Each structure stands twice: as structure tokens, then as C-alpha cells.
CSV table of C-alpha atoms in Angstrom, one decimal:
chain,number,residue,atom,x,y,z
A,1,MET,CA,24.5,14.6,-5.9
A,2,THR,CA,25.3,11.3,-4.1
A,3,ASP,CA,27.3,10.8,-1.0
A,4,ALA,CA,28.6,7.5,0.5
A,5,ALA,CA,27.5,8.5,3.9
A,6,ILE,CA,23.8,8.5,3.1
A,7,SER,CA,23.3,6.8,-0.3
A,8,GLY,CA,23.9,3.1,0.2
A,9,ALA,CA,26.7,2.7,2.7
A,10,ALA,CA,26.2,-0.1,5.2
A,11,PRO,CA,24.1,0.7,8.2
A,12,PRO,CA,26.2,2.5,10.9
A,13,VAL,CA,25.5,-0.2,13.5
A,14,GLU,CA,25.0,-3.9,13.4
A,15,MET,CA,21.4,-4.9,13.6
A,16,GLY,CA,19.9,-8.2,14.6
A,17,PHE,CA,17.2,-10.1,12.7
A,18,GLY,CA,14.4,-8.8,14.9
A,19,ARG,CA,15.4,-5.2,14.3
A,20,ARG,CA,15.7,-5.7,10.5
A,21,ALA,CA,12.3,-7.5,10.4
A,22,LEU,CA,10.7,-4.6,12.3
A,23,ILE,CA,12.2,-2.1,9.8
A,24,LEU,CA,11.0,-4.2,6.9
A,25,VAL,CA,7.4,-4.3,8.3
A,26,THR,CA,7.4,-0.6,8.8
A,27,LEU,CA,8.8,0.2,5.3
A,28,THR,CA,6.2,-2.2,3.8
A,29,PHE,CA,3.3,-0.5,5.6
A,30,VAL,CA,4.5,3.0,4.6
A,31,THR,CA,4.8,2.0,1.0
A,32,MET,CA,1.4,0.4,1.0
A,33,LEU,CA,0.0,4.0,1.3
A,34,TYR,CA,1.2,4.7,-2.2
A,35,THR,CA,-0.2,1.5,-3.7
A,36,MET,CA,-3.5,2.0,-2.0
A,37,THR,CA,-4.0,5.5,-3.4
A,38,VAL,CA,-3.3,4.4,-7.0
A,39,MET,CA,-5.7,1.5,-6.9
A,40,ILE,CA,-8.4,2.9,-4.6
A,41,VAL,CA,-9.3,5.8,-6.9
A,42,ASN,CA,-9.9,3.6,-9.9
A,43,VAL,CA,-13.1,2.0,-8.5
A,44,ALA,CA,-14.6,5.4,-7.8
A,45,LEU,CA,-13.8,6.9,-11.3
A,46,PRO,CA,-17.3,6.3,-12.7
A,47,LYS,CA,-19.0,8.1,-9.7
A,48,MET,CA,-16.4,10.9,-9.9
A,49,GLN,CA,-17.2,11.2,-13.6
A,50,GLY,CA,-20.9,11.6,-12.8
A,51,THR,CA,-20.4,14.1,-10.0
A,52,PHE,CA,-18.3,16.4,-12.1
A,53,SER,CA,-20.1,15.7,-15.4
A,54,ALA,CA,-16.7,14.8,-16.9
A,55,THR,CA,-15.7,13.0,-20.1
A,56,ALA,CA,-13.6,9.8,-20.0
A,57,ASP,CA,-10.4,11.7,-20.9
A,58,GLN,CA,-11.1,14.4,-18.4
A,59,ILE,CA,-11.7,12.0,-15.4
A,60,ALA,CA,-8.5,10.2,-16.4
A,61,LEU,CA,-6.6,13.3,-15.3
A,62,VAL,CA,-7.4,12.3,-11.7
A,63,VAL,CA,-5.1,9.3,-12.3
A,64,THR,CA,-2.5,10.6,-14.8
A,65,PHE,CA,-1.8,13.9,-13.1
A,66,ASN,CA,-1.2,12.0,-9.8
A,67,ILE,CA,1.3,9.7,-11.6
A,68,VAL,CA,2.9,12.7,-13.4
A,69,ALA,CA,3.4,14.5,-10.0
A,70,THR,CA,4.9,11.3,-8.6
A,71,ALA,CA,7.2,11.1,-11.6
A,72,VAL,CA,8.3,14.7,-11.4
A,73,ALA,CA,8.9,14.6,-7.6
A,74,THR,CA,10.6,11.1,-7.5
A,75,PRO,CA,14.0,12.2,-8.8
A,76,MET,CA,14.3,14.6,-5.9
A,77,SER,CA,14.2,11.7,-3.4
A,78,GLY,CA,17.9,11.1,-3.4
A,79,TRP,CA,18.7,14.8,-2.7
A,80,LEU,CA,16.0,15.2,-0.1
A,81,ALA,CA,17.1,12.1,1.7
A,82,SER,CA,20.6,13.5,1.7
A,83,ARG,CA,19.5,16.9,2.8
A,84,PHE,CA,17.0,16.0,5.6
A,85,SER,CA,17.8,12.3,6.3
A,86,ARG,CA,15.7,9.3,5.3
A,87,ARG,CA,13.7,9.3,8.6
A,88,ALA,CA,12.7,13.0,8.3
A,89,LEU,CA,11.8,12.7,4.6
A,90,MET,CA,9.7,9.6,5.1
A,91,LEU,CA,7.9,11.3,8.1
A,92,TYR,CA,7.2,14.6,6.3
A,93,CYS,CA,6.0,12.8,3.2
A,94,SER,CA,3.6,10.6,5.2
A,95,ILE,CA,2.2,13.7,6.9
A,96,GLY,CA,1.8,15.6,3.6
A,97,PHE,CA,0.3,12.6,1.9
A,98,THR,CA,-2.4,12.2,4.7
A,99,VAL,CA,-3.3,15.9,4.6
A,100,ALA,CA,-3.6,15.8,0.8
A,101,SER,CA,-5.9,12.7,1.0
A,102,VAL,CA,-8.3,14.7,3.3
A,103,LEU,CA,-8.2,17.6,0.8
A,104,CYS,CA,-9.0,15.2,-2.1
A,105,GLY,CA,-12.1,14.0,-0.2
A,106,VAL,CA,-13.5,17.5,0.3
A,107,ALA,CA,-12.7,18.8,-3.3
A,108,GLY,CA,-15.6,20.8,-4.7
A,109,SER,CA,-14.6,20.6,-8.4
A,110,LEU,CA,-12.7,18.4,-10.8
A,111,GLU,CA,-10.0,21.1,-11.0
A,112,GLN,CA,-9.5,21.1,-7.2
A,113,LEU,CA,-9.5,17.3,-7.1
A,114,VAL,CA,-6.8,17.2,-9.8
A,115,VAL,CA,-4.7,19.7,-7.9
A,116,PHE,CA,-5.0,17.9,-4.6
A,117,ARG,CA,-4.1,14.6,-6.4
A,118,VAL,CA,-1.0,16.3,-7.6
A,119,PHE,CA,0.0,17.1,-4.0
A,120,GLN,CA,-0.9,13.6,-3.0
A,121,GLY,CA,1.4,12.2,-5.8
A,122,ALA,CA,4.2,14.6,-5.0
A,123,PHE,CA,4.2,13.7,-1.2
A,124,GLY,CA,3.9,10.0,-2.0
A,125,ALA,CA,6.6,10.0,-4.6
A,126,PRO,CA,9.7,9.5,-2.3
A,127,LEU,CA,8.1,6.7,-0.3
A,128,VAL,CA,8.6,3.9,-2.7
A,129,PRO,CA,12.2,4.6,-3.8
A,130,LEU,CA,13.2,5.5,-0.2
A,131,ALA,CA,11.8,2.3,1.2
A,132,THR,CA,13.4,0.3,-1.6
A,133,ALA,CA,16.8,1.8,-0.9
A,134,MET,CA,16.4,1.2,2.9
A,135,VAL,CA,15.4,-2.5,2.3
A,136,LEU,CA,18.5,-3.0,0.2
A,137,ASP,CA,20.6,-1.1,2.7
A,138,THR,CA,19.3,-2.9,5.8
A,139,PHE,CA,19.8,-6.5,4.6
A,140,PRO,CA,23.0,-8.1,3.4
A,141,ARG,CA,23.1,-9.1,-0.2
A,142,HIS,CA,22.4,-12.8,0.2
A,143,GLN,CA,19.2,-11.9,2.1
A,144,GLN,CA,18.0,-9.2,-0.3
A,145,GLY,CA,16.0,-11.5,-2.5
A,146,THR,CA,13.9,-12.8,0.3
A,147,ALA,CA,13.6,-9.4,2.0
A,148,THR,CA,12.4,-7.8,-1.3
A,149,ALA,CA,9.9,-10.7,-1.8
A,150,VAL,CA,8.5,-10.1,1.7
A,151,PHE,CA,8.5,-6.3,1.0
A,152,SER,CA,6.6,-6.7,-2.3
A,153,MET,CA,4.3,-9.3,-0.7
A,154,GLY,CA,3.2,-6.8,2.0
A,155,VAL,CA,2.9,-3.9,-0.4
A,156,VAL,CA,0.3,-5.8,-2.5
A,157,PHE,CA,-2.1,-5.6,0.4
A,158,GLY,CA,-2.7,-2.0,-0.8
A,159,PRO,CA,-4.2,-3.2,-4.1
A,160,ILE,CA,-6.3,-5.7,-2.1
A,161,ILE,CA,-7.6,-3.5,0.7
A,162,GLY,CA,-8.0,-0.3,-1.3
A,163,PRO,CA,-10.3,-1.5,-4.1
A,164,THR,CA,-12.3,-3.9,-1.9
A,165,VAL,CA,-13.1,-1.5,0.9
A,166,GLY,CA,-13.1,1.5,-1.4
A,167,GLY,CA,-15.6,0.0,-3.7
A,168,TYR,CA,-18.1,-0.6,-0.9
A,169,LEU,CA,-17.5,2.9,0.5
A,170,ALA,CA,-18.0,4.5,-2.9
A,171,GLU,CA,-21.3,2.6,-3.4
A,172,ALA,CA,-22.6,3.1,0.1
A,173,LEU,CA,-21.3,6.5,1.1
A,174,GLY,CA,-19.9,8.1,-2.1
A,175,TRP,CA,-16.5,8.4,-3.8
A,176,ARG,CA,-15.2,11.0,-1.2
A,177,TYR,CA,-14.9,8.2,1.4
A,178,VAL,CA,-12.3,6.4,-0.7
A,179,PHE,CA,-9.9,9.2,0.2
A,180,PHE,CA,-11.0,9.4,3.8
A,181,LEU,CA,-10.2,5.7,4.1
A,182,LEU,CA,-6.5,6.6,3.6
A,183,VAL,CA,-6.4,8.8,6.7
A,184,PRO,CA,-6.2,6.2,9.4
A,185,PHE,CA,-3.5,4.3,7.4
A,186,GLY,CA,-1.6,7.5,7.1
A,187,VAL,CA,-1.7,8.2,10.8
A,188,LEU,CA,-0.5,4.6,11.6
A,189,ALA,CA,2.3,5.1,9.1
A,190,ILE,CA,3.4,8.3,10.8
A,191,VAL,CA,3.4,6.6,14.3
A,192,SER,CA,5.4,3.6,12.9
A,193,ILE,CA,8.0,5.9,11.4
A,194,LEU,CA,8.5,7.8,14.6
A,195,ALA,CA,8.8,4.5,16.6
A,196,VAL,CA,11.0,2.4,14.3
A,197,ILE,CA,12.9,4.3,11.6
A,198,ASP,CA,16.1,5.8,13.0
A,199,ASP,CA,18.2,6.6,9.9
A,200,ARG,CA,19.1,10.2,10.6
A,201,ARG,CA,22.2,10.3,8.4
A,202,LYS,CA,22.3,13.4,6.1
A,203,ALA,CA,24.7,15.4,4.0
A,204,PRO,CA,23.3,19.0,4.0
A,205,SER,CA,26.2,20.3,1.9
A,206,ILE,CA,25.1,18.4,-1.2
A,207,ARG,CA,23.4,20.7,-3.7
A,208,LEU,CA,20.5,20.0,-6.0
A,209,ASP,CA,21.0,20.7,-9.7
A,210,TRP,CA,18.0,22.9,-9.9
A,211,PHE,CA,18.5,23.6,-13.6
A,212,GLY,CA,18.5,19.9,-14.5
A,213,PHE,CA,15.5,19.2,-12.3
A,214,VAL,CA,13.4,22.0,-13.7
A,215,LEU,CA,14.2,21.0,-17.3
A,216,LEU,CA,13.2,17.4,-16.6
A,217,ALA,CA,10.0,18.4,-14.7
A,218,ILE,CA,8.9,20.7,-17.6
A,219,ALA,CA,9.6,18.1,-20.2
A,220,ILE,CA,7.6,15.4,-18.3
A,221,ALA,CA,4.7,17.8,-17.6
A,222,ALA,CA,4.5,19.1,-21.1
A,223,PHE,CA,4.6,15.7,-22.7
A,224,GLN,CA,1.9,14.3,-20.3
A,225,LEU,CA,-0.3,17.3,-21.0
A,226,MET,CA,0.1,16.7,-24.7
A,227,LEU,CA,-1.0,13.1,-24.3
A,228,ASP,CA,-3.9,13.9,-22.0
A,229,ARG,CA,-5.3,16.7,-24.3
A,230,GLY,CA,-4.3,15.4,-27.7
A,231,GLN,CA,-7.5,13.3,-28.3
A,232,ARG,CA,-9.8,16.2,-27.3
A,233,LEU,CA,-7.9,18.8,-29.4
A,234,ASP,CA,-7.4,16.5,-32.4
A,235,TRP,CA,-3.7,16.1,-31.8
A,236,PHE,CA,-1.3,18.1,-34.1
A,237,ASP,CA,-4.1,20.0,-35.7
A,238,SER,CA,-4.1,22.0,-32.5
A,239,PRO,CA,-1.5,24.8,-31.8
A,240,GLU,CA,-1.6,23.9,-28.1
A,241,ILE,CA,-0.6,20.3,-28.8
A,242,ILE,CA,2.2,21.4,-31.1
A,243,ALA,CA,3.5,23.9,-28.5
A,244,GLU,CA,3.4,21.3,-25.7
A,245,ALA,CA,5.3,18.8,-28.0
A,246,ALA,CA,7.9,21.4,-28.9
A,247,ILE,CA,8.4,22.4,-25.2
A,248,ALA,CA,8.7,18.7,-24.2
A,249,ALA,CA,11.3,18.0,-26.9
A,250,LEU,CA,13.3,21.1,-26.3
A,251,CYS,CA,13.5,20.7,-22.5
A,252,PHE,CA,14.3,17.0,-22.8
A,253,TYR,CA,17.1,17.8,-25.3
A,254,LEU,CA,18.5,20.5,-23.0
A,255,PHE,CA,18.3,18.1,-20.1
A,256,LEU,CA,20.3,15.4,-21.9
A,257,ALA,CA,22.9,18.0,-23.0
A,258,HIS,CA,23.1,19.3,-19.4
A,259,VAL,CA,23.6,15.9,-17.7
A,260,THR,CA,26.2,14.9,-20.2
A,261,THR,CA,28.3,18.0,-19.8
A,262,SER,CA,27.8,19.2,-16.2
A,263,GLN,CA,30.2,18.3,-13.4
A,264,ALA,CA,27.4,17.7,-10.9
A,265,PRO,CA,24.3,16.9,-12.9
A,266,PHE,CA,20.9,16.1,-11.6
A,267,PHE,CA,21.1,12.7,-13.1
A,268,ASP,CA,24.5,11.1,-12.9
A,269,ILE,CA,24.9,9.5,-16.4
A,270,ARG,CA,27.6,7.2,-15.0
A,271,MET,CA,24.9,5.1,-13.4
A,272,LEU,CA,23.9,4.0,-17.0
A,273,ALA,CA,27.4,2.7,-17.6
A,274,ASP,CA,26.4,-0.2,-15.4
A,275,ARG,CA,25.0,-2.7,-17.9
A,276,ASN,CA,22.4,-4.3,-15.6
A,277,TYR,CA,21.1,-1.0,-14.3
A,278,ALA,CA,20.7,0.4,-17.8
A,279,ILE,CA,18.8,-2.7,-18.9
A,280,GLY,CA,16.7,-2.6,-15.7
A,281,PHE,CA,16.1,1.1,-16.4
A,282,VAL,CA,14.5,0.2,-19.8
A,283,ILE,CA,12.6,-2.8,-18.4
A,284,ALA,CA,11.2,-0.6,-15.6
A,285,PHE,CA,9.8,1.8,-18.2
A,286,LEU,CA,8.0,-1.0,-20.0
A,287,PHE,CA,6.9,-2.6,-16.8
A,288,GLY,CA,5.3,0.8,-15.8
A,289,MET,CA,3.4,0.7,-19.1
A,290,ILE,CA,1.6,-2.5,-18.1
A,291,LEU,CA,1.5,-2.1,-14.3
A,292,TRP,CA,-1.6,0.1,-13.7
A,293,THR,CA,-3.2,0.2,-17.2
A,294,PRO,CA,-5.7,-2.7,-16.7
A,295,MET,CA,-6.7,-1.2,-13.4
A,296,VAL,CA,-7.5,2.1,-15.1
A,297,LEU,CA,-9.4,0.4,-18.0
A,298,PHE,CA,-11.4,-2.2,-16.0
A,299,PRO,CA,-13.6,0.1,-13.9
A,300,PRO,CA,-15.0,2.3,-16.7
A,301,MET,CA,-15.3,-0.7,-19.0
A,302,MET,CA,-17.2,-2.8,-16.4
A,303,ALA,CA,-19.4,0.1,-15.4
A,304,GLY,CA,-20.0,1.5,-18.9
A,305,ILE,CA,-20.4,-1.7,-20.9
A,306,GLN,CA,-22.3,-3.9,-18.4
A,307,GLY,CA,-23.2,-1.6,-15.5
A,308,TYR,CA,-21.3,-3.4,-12.7
A,309,PRO,CA,-21.6,-1.6,-9.4
A,310,GLU,CA,-18.6,-0.1,-7.6
A,311,ALA,CA,-18.5,-2.8,-4.9
A,312,GLU,CA,-18.2,-5.6,-7.5
A,313,ILE,CA,-15.6,-3.6,-9.5
A,314,GLY,CA,-13.6,-3.3,-6.4
A,315,LEU,CA,-13.6,-7.0,-5.9
A,316,PHE,CA,-12.4,-7.7,-9.4
A,317,ILE,CA,-9.5,-5.2,-9.0
A,318,ALA,CA,-8.7,-6.8,-5.6
A,319,LEU,CA,-8.4,-10.2,-7.4
A,320,ARG,CA,-5.4,-8.8,-9.2
A,321,GLY,CA,-3.9,-7.9,-5.9
A,322,LEU,CA,-4.5,-11.4,-4.6
A,323,GLY,CA,-2.8,-12.7,-7.7
A,324,THR,CA,0.2,-10.5,-7.0
A,325,LEU,CA,0.2,-11.6,-3.4
A,326,ALA,CA,0.3,-15.2,-4.5
A,327,GLY,CA,3.1,-14.6,-6.9
A,328,SER,CA,5.1,-12.7,-4.2
A,329,ILE,CA,4.6,-15.5,-1.6
A,330,LEU,CA,5.9,-18.0,-4.1
A,331,MET,CA,8.9,-15.7,-4.9
A,332,ALA,CA,9.8,-15.6,-1.3
A,333,PHE,CA,10.5,-19.4,-1.5
A,334,ILE,CA,11.9,-19.8,-5.0
A,335,ASN,CA,13.9,-16.6,-5.6
A,336,ARG,CA,17.2,-18.2,-4.6
A,337,LEU,CA,16.5,-21.5,-6.5
A,338,PHE,CA,16.2,-20.0,-10.1
A,339,ASP,CA,18.1,-17.6,-12.2
A,340,PRO,CA,16.4,-14.2,-11.8
A,341,ARG,CA,16.4,-13.7,-15.6
A,342,VAL,CA,14.2,-16.8,-15.9
A,343,LEU,CA,11.8,-15.6,-13.2
A,344,LEU,CA,11.6,-12.2,-14.8
A,345,ALA,CA,10.8,-13.7,-18.2
A,346,VAL,CA,8.1,-15.9,-16.7
A,347,GLY,CA,6.5,-12.8,-15.0
A,348,PHE,CA,6.3,-10.9,-18.3
A,349,LEU,CA,5.2,-13.9,-20.2
A,350,ILE,CA,2.3,-14.5,-17.8
A,351,GLN,CA,1.2,-10.9,-18.1
A,352,GLY,CA,1.4,-11.1,-21.9
A,353,VAL,CA,-0.8,-14.2,-21.9
A,354,ALA,CA,-3.3,-12.5,-19.6
A,355,GLY,CA,-3.4,-9.5,-21.9
A,356,TRP,CA,-4.0,-11.7,-24.9
A,357,TYR,CA,-7.0,-13.2,-23.2
A,358,MET,CA,-8.3,-9.8,-22.1
A,359,ALA,CA,-8.2,-8.8,-25.8
A,360,ALA,CA,-10.6,-11.7,-26.4
A,361,PHE,CA,-13.3,-10.2,-24.2
A,362,ASP,CA,-16.7,-9.8,-25.7
A,363,ILE,CA,-19.3,-7.2,-24.8
A,364,ASN,CA,-21.0,-9.5,-22.3
A,365,LEU,CA,-17.9,-9.3,-19.9
A,366,ALA,CA,-18.5,-12.6,-18.2
A,367,PRO,CA,-17.5,-12.4,-14.5
A,368,PHE,CA,-15.3,-15.6,-14.6
A,369,ALA,CA,-13.3,-14.2,-17.6
A,370,LEU,CA,-12.8,-10.9,-15.8
A,371,ALA,CA,-11.8,-12.7,-12.6
A,372,TRP,CA,-9.2,-15.2,-13.9
A,373,THR,CA,-7.5,-12.8,-16.2
A,374,SER,CA,-7.1,-10.3,-13.3
A,375,VAL,CA,-5.6,-13.0,-11.1
A,376,LEU,CA,-3.3,-14.2,-13.8
A,377,ALA,CA,-2.1,-10.6,-14.6
A,378,GLY,CA,-1.5,-10.0,-10.9
A,379,PHE,CA,0.4,-13.2,-10.5
A,380,GLY,CA,2.7,-12.1,-13.3
A,381,VAL,CA,3.4,-8.8,-11.5
A,382,GLY,CA,4.3,-10.8,-8.4
A,383,PHE,CA,7.0,-12.6,-10.4
A,384,VAL,CA,8.5,-9.3,-11.6
A,385,TRP,CA,9.4,-7.2,-8.6
A,386,VAL,CA,12.0,-9.4,-6.9
A,387,PRO,CA,14.1,-10.4,-10.0
A,388,LEU,CA,13.9,-6.9,-11.5
A,389,THR,CA,15.2,-5.4,-8.3
A,390,LEU,CA,18.0,-7.9,-8.0
A,391,ILE,CA,19.0,-7.6,-11.6
A,392,THR,CA,18.9,-3.8,-11.7
A,393,TYR,CA,21.0,-3.2,-8.6
A,394,SER,CA,23.2,-6.4,-8.6
A,395,THR,CA,26.3,-4.8,-10.0
A,396,LEU,CA,25.6,-1.1,-9.2
A,397,ASP,CA,28.0,0.9,-6.9
A,398,LYS,CA,26.1,1.3,-3.6
A,399,ARG,CA,27.0,5.0,-3.5
A,400,TYR,CA,24.5,5.6,-6.2
A,401,LEU,CA,21.7,3.7,-4.5
A,402,ASN,CA,19.4,6.7,-3.4
A,403,ASP,CA,19.6,8.3,-6.8
A,404,ALA,CA,19.4,5.0,-8.7
A,405,THR,CA,16.2,3.9,-7.0
A,406,ALA,CA,14.7,7.4,-7.5
A,407,PHE,CA,15.2,7.4,-11.2
A,408,PHE,CA,14.3,3.7,-11.5
A,409,HIS,CA,10.8,4.6,-10.1
A,410,LEU,CA,10.8,7.8,-12.2
A,411,VAL,CA,10.9,5.9,-15.5
A,412,ARG,CA,8.4,3.4,-14.2
A,413,ASN,CA,5.9,6.2,-13.3
A,414,VAL,CA,6.5,7.9,-16.6
A,415,GLY,CA,5.8,4.7,-18.4
A,416,SER,CA,2.6,4.3,-16.5
A,417,SER,CA,1.3,7.8,-17.2
A,418,ILE,CA,2.2,7.5,-20.9
A,419,SER,CA,0.5,4.1,-21.2
A,420,ILE,CA,-2.7,5.2,-19.4
A,421,SER,CA,-3.0,8.3,-21.6
A,422,VAL,CA,-2.4,6.3,-24.8
A,423,SER,CA,-4.8,3.5,-23.8
A,424,VAL,CA,-7.6,6.0,-23.0
A,425,ALA,CA,-7.0,7.8,-26.3
A,426,VAL,CA,-7.1,4.4,-28.1
A,427,VAL,CA,-10.5,3.6,-26.5
A,428,ILE,CA,-12.0,7.0,-27.3
A,429,ARG,CA,-10.7,7.1,-30.8
A,430,THR,CA,-11.7,3.6,-31.7
A,431,ALA,CA,-15.2,4.2,-30.3
A,432,SER,CA,-15.6,7.4,-32.4
A,433,ILE,CA,-14.3,5.7,-35.6
A,434,THR,CA,-16.5,2.7,-35.0
A,435,TYR,CA,-19.6,4.9,-34.4
A,436,VAL,CA,-19.0,6.6,-37.7
A,437,ASP,CA,-18.5,3.2,-39.5
A,438,LEU,CA,-21.6,1.5,-38.0
A,439,THR,CA,-24.1,4.3,-38.3
A,440,PRO,CA,-24.8,3.9,-42.0
A,441,TYR,CA,-25.7,0.3,-41.5
A,442,VAL,CA,-28.6,1.0,-39.2
A,443,SER,CA,-29.9,4.2,-40.9
A,444,ILE,CA,-33.4,4.1,-42.5
A,445,PHE,CA,-31.7,5.6,-45.5
A,446,ALA,CA,-29.2,2.8,-45.9
A,447,ASP,CA,-28.8,1.0,-49.2
A,448,ALA,CA,-30.9,-2.1,-49.7
A,449,THR,CA,-27.8,-4.2,-50.0
A,450,SER,CA,-26.4,-3.1,-46.6
A,451,LEU,CA,-26.6,-4.9,-43.3
A,452,MET,CA,-29.9,-3.3,-42.4
A,453,GLY,CA,-31.6,-6.7,-41.9
A,454,LEU,CA,-29.1,-7.6,-39.2
A,455,ARG,CA,-30.5,-5.0,-36.9
A,456,GLY,CA,-33.6,-7.0,-36.3
A,457,ASP,CA,-36.8,-5.3,-35.3
A,458,TRP,CA,-35.3,-2.4,-33.4
A,459,PRO,CA,-38.0,0.4,-33.7
A,460,LEU,CA,-36.8,3.7,-35.0
A,461,ASP,CA,-40.0,5.8,-35.0
A,462,GLU,CA,-39.3,7.7,-31.8
A,463,THR,CA,-36.5,9.9,-30.6
A,464,ARG,CA,-36.1,7.8,-27.4
A,465,GLN,CA,-35.6,4.7,-29.5
A,466,LEU,CA,-33.1,6.4,-31.8
A,467,LYS,CA,-31.2,7.5,-28.7
A,468,ALA,CA,-31.1,4.0,-27.4
A,469,LEU,CA,-29.8,2.6,-30.7
A,470,SER,CA,-27.1,5.3,-30.7
A,471,ALA,CA,-26.1,4.4,-27.2
A,472,GLU,CA,-25.8,0.7,-28.2
A,473,ILE,CA,-23.6,1.6,-31.2
A,474,ASP,CA,-21.4,3.7,-28.9
A,475,ARG,CA,-21.2,0.7,-26.4
A,476,GLN,CA,-20.1,-1.6,-29.2
A,477,GLY,CA,-17.5,0.9,-30.3
A,478,LEU,CA,-16.2,1.3,-26.7
A,479,MET,CA,-15.8,-2.4,-26.4
A,480,LEU,CA,-13.7,-2.5,-29.5
A,481,GLY,CA,-11.6,0.3,-28.1
A,482,TYR,CA,-10.9,-1.6,-24.9
A,483,ILE,CA,-9.9,-4.7,-26.9
A,484,ASN,CA,-7.4,-2.6,-28.9
A,485,ALA,CA,-6.0,-1.2,-25.6
A,486,PHE,CA,-5.5,-4.7,-24.3
A,487,TYR,CA,-3.7,-5.7,-27.5
A,488,PHE,CA,-1.3,-2.7,-26.8
A,489,TYR,CA,-0.8,-4.0,-23.3
A,490,THR,CA,0.0,-7.5,-24.6
A,491,VAL,CA,2.5,-6.3,-27.1
A,492,THR,CA,4.3,-4.2,-24.5
A,493,ALA,CA,4.6,-7.2,-22.1
A,494,PHE,CA,6.1,-9.5,-24.8
A,495,ALA,CA,8.5,-6.7,-25.9
A,496,VAL,CA,10.4,-7.0,-22.6
A,497,LEU,CA,11.4,-10.6,-23.2
A,498,PRO,CA,14.3,-9.9,-25.6
A,499,LEU,CA,15.8,-7.4,-23.2
A,500,ILE,CA,16.1,-9.9,-20.4
A,501,ALA,CA,18.6,-12.0,-22.5
A,502,LEU,CA,21.0,-9.0,-22.4
A,503,VAL,CA,21.4,-9.2,-18.6
A,504,ARG,CA,24.7,-10.5,-17.1
A,505,LEU,CA,24.8,-11.5,-13.5
A,506,LYS,CA,27.9,-12.0,-11.3
A,507,PRO,CA,28.0,-14.9,-8.8
A,508,PRO,CA,26.2,-14.2,-5.5
A,509,GLU,CA,28.2,-13.1,-2.6
A,510,ARG,CA,27.7,-13.6,1.1
A,511,ASP,CA,28.2,-10.5,3.2
């Protein structure tokens, strides 16, 4: 599926620094579209939930199905770039992404919104791996660390601009305007691609392994559907969940059998023979599990537990983006001074510490605690992008670059979708279990030796008062659910650290 002419060979002509810098700025801006759409929706989730009268797990589909669509479409990036050229693919995807954003803004039902978010994710999927491959392809190896740092530094403006402006728009004009905000950025991206990107190399004779692609797509979709609907349908007590699990397992097994026996598989298993790429592959999956999860949990937690308005929620999410920006700026200066394994370990250690303190939140959700943990977690993300990119591709044959970046981002997106679904399920299940456990202690029929006295003078003689007490118990249970989800986040971050020790780097070369 790869071809040296289009998948990582050196640029066909020599480029000066100015030309390379212009390409880097354009790729950064185009990629920012994707990071904006992931973050900008989160601040509007509470209003969307109210508009469509949806439950927490139903409204989470707006996020997870977008990520699933991105995950399913991402592996095609290498073939599409080969078939149509990088320039054409980036242009078509930016146009499709912009149109899908408009459709999301005019959606009349939750089902329509989810479908349009799927299109948005599918069109946005190739942008990140394509831009990553082009950055690595444009700059010589000794400049790739700095170029990647600048690339990631610019990309994090998406998580800053999106939630901040989107939060105010959602509060002042409604959630639909968070999607309309993306349109002018999409138009600017299209104009920039037409003016700057000129990589028209393609290999139309390369065929896509449709059988392998379909197997992988069905496996990912069935597995994600199982995770999203499992809590609502009581997991494996439901025939639907059993069927989805069986389909996912069967298709994934057939996919593995196919790629290990086919002469031209959809996923070239030889890429995993490269030690650093294989380790980076696993780390990318775990990184995906902690990348977006806090940003999905924070908005409903802040709105549901303490009633924060969307504008303030957007500011707190933007603080994470500012932390990432600070980490990326620092990486631009120190990436060549330290072993990338050390920097990568520091990044995940910082995120683990932030998660540990998030798990210590109480129901009051003090603004300062929310702010500094968001900044710290984002700072850790800023430390991860550059060393993880350098480690993953440092020893990989460049002819695999298009496909390697595509599958790298595939596993990252799959990790994100799995973690979000599991985290939401943890919150909901913990809340329901806690409600059942606490209810006997506030009942008028409770035993005299119970904790009845601890409820104080809460009146229980009217339906309205009973409803308020029930809501308070539910609020307490939800808070415990969020705490458990943050513990899951923390364990995942720390689990990466032993893997980093397995990385072996060769001495840097100057091209």
C-alpha cells in the first residue's frame, strides 16, 4: 500500500527556510481545525443535552461517534494521499469538514447531529496524520524536533480558541453557534492550502485492501457501539451487547489473520518490526486514553454538580490549552538538550500527578483547584507530542511514513473513544450504585441505629422536598463517579512509564 514516491521520500525540490516555515504554518492552521472541533463541542454538551432531552450516555455519542468516525477513516489516509496526492486530499477534507460543521449547526435532532458529527470526524480524520507526515517530510531530521514542537505549539491554539469563544457563543446565542464558529476557520484553511501546499505527488496504481479495511472498520464500530450502549442495556445481560461483542471479536480476529497472511495487506505488519514504532504504537493508544477524557468529564461535572455557566466552563477548558501551549513552547527550546525518553516520562508523570489531584476533588469544585489541575494536565500534554513523535519515527523506514502516521493516529483515536465511553460508564454506574446505597440512610423508615441523624433537619413532608433530597443524593453519587473516573485516568498515565524504558534510540544524524 505504500510507495516511495509519495510516502516519505525527500521533497522533490530543495526548499529554503522561508518556504518550509510557510508550509509549517499552513499545516498547523489546518490541523487546528480538528483540535477545535474536539474541544469546542464539550462546552456545549449540557445545552445540547437539554435541547434534545438526552441522558448523559446519549449525549456522549456526540463526542464518541465523532472519534470513532475519525478512527475508522484515519487508516485510509495513506492510500488516499497516494491516490489523489496530499494537496488534493487536504483540500477535499477541509471542504467536507467545513460543510459538515454547517450541517451540525442546523441539526434538528440528536440522531441528525450524531450523523453529521460522523461526517465531520471522517473528513477531519486525514488532516492530522497527513500534516504530521508532511512536517516530517519537509524538514531534515536534525530540525524535526523543533519543527514538531512549533507544529504542536500552534495546534494547541485550537483547544484555547474553541472552548473560550465557543463557551460564550453557547451561552449567548445557543450551542449551534459553536459549529458555525468553525466555518470561517475552514474557509481560511481552504484558501491557505490552495496558496501554499504544492505536494501533488501520487501513485494511482496503488490499490486499497478493501477487505482488510472493512473488517477493521466493522470491528471498531461494533466495539464502540458495545461500549456506548453497554451501561444502558446492562451489558452482557443484553443480546445486543453480546452480538456487538461477538462481531467486534470476530472481525478483529479475521483482520489480524488477513494482515499476517496477505501479500498486500491494509496494515503492513512489517512496520511493527521496528521496535520504536511498536512501542510508540502502544504508548499512542494509552496517550489517547488520557488526551481528551478530562475535557469530556469537566463540562457535565461543572454544570451538573455546581451549575457553572458555559462561558466559565469554556475558560477552564481553555486553561488546559494554555498549559499545553506553555509545555510546547518550552519543548521548542529544550527538545534537543534532553533525551526524548526523559521528556516523555516527565510528560506522563505530570499528567498522572494532575489526575491524582483531580481524584481529590470534593463536591464544592473550587475554581482554583479546577484551574491549576487543568493547566498542569495540559502542560504534561505539551511535553508528550514532540518526544513521542521523535521516538516513534526515529528508526522507521521513510517509505512507511504515510501509513505509519495514519495508524499511529488510529490507535490514539481508538484509545480516546474507549476511555471516554468507559469513563462515562464509570460515572453513571457509580452514581446509581451510590444512590441505592445512600437512600436507606435518609429514609423515614430507616433503623434507629442508622445515620438518620446526620441528615440534619431536611424536611421530608412534601413531594417537592423529597425530590430535592433525591437530587442531592444523585449529585453526591455523580461526584463519586467522577472521582473514580479520574482515578482511572491517573492509573493509565502512570502505566505508560515502564514502556518508555524499552525504547532504544540511535544517535542523531544531520541531513
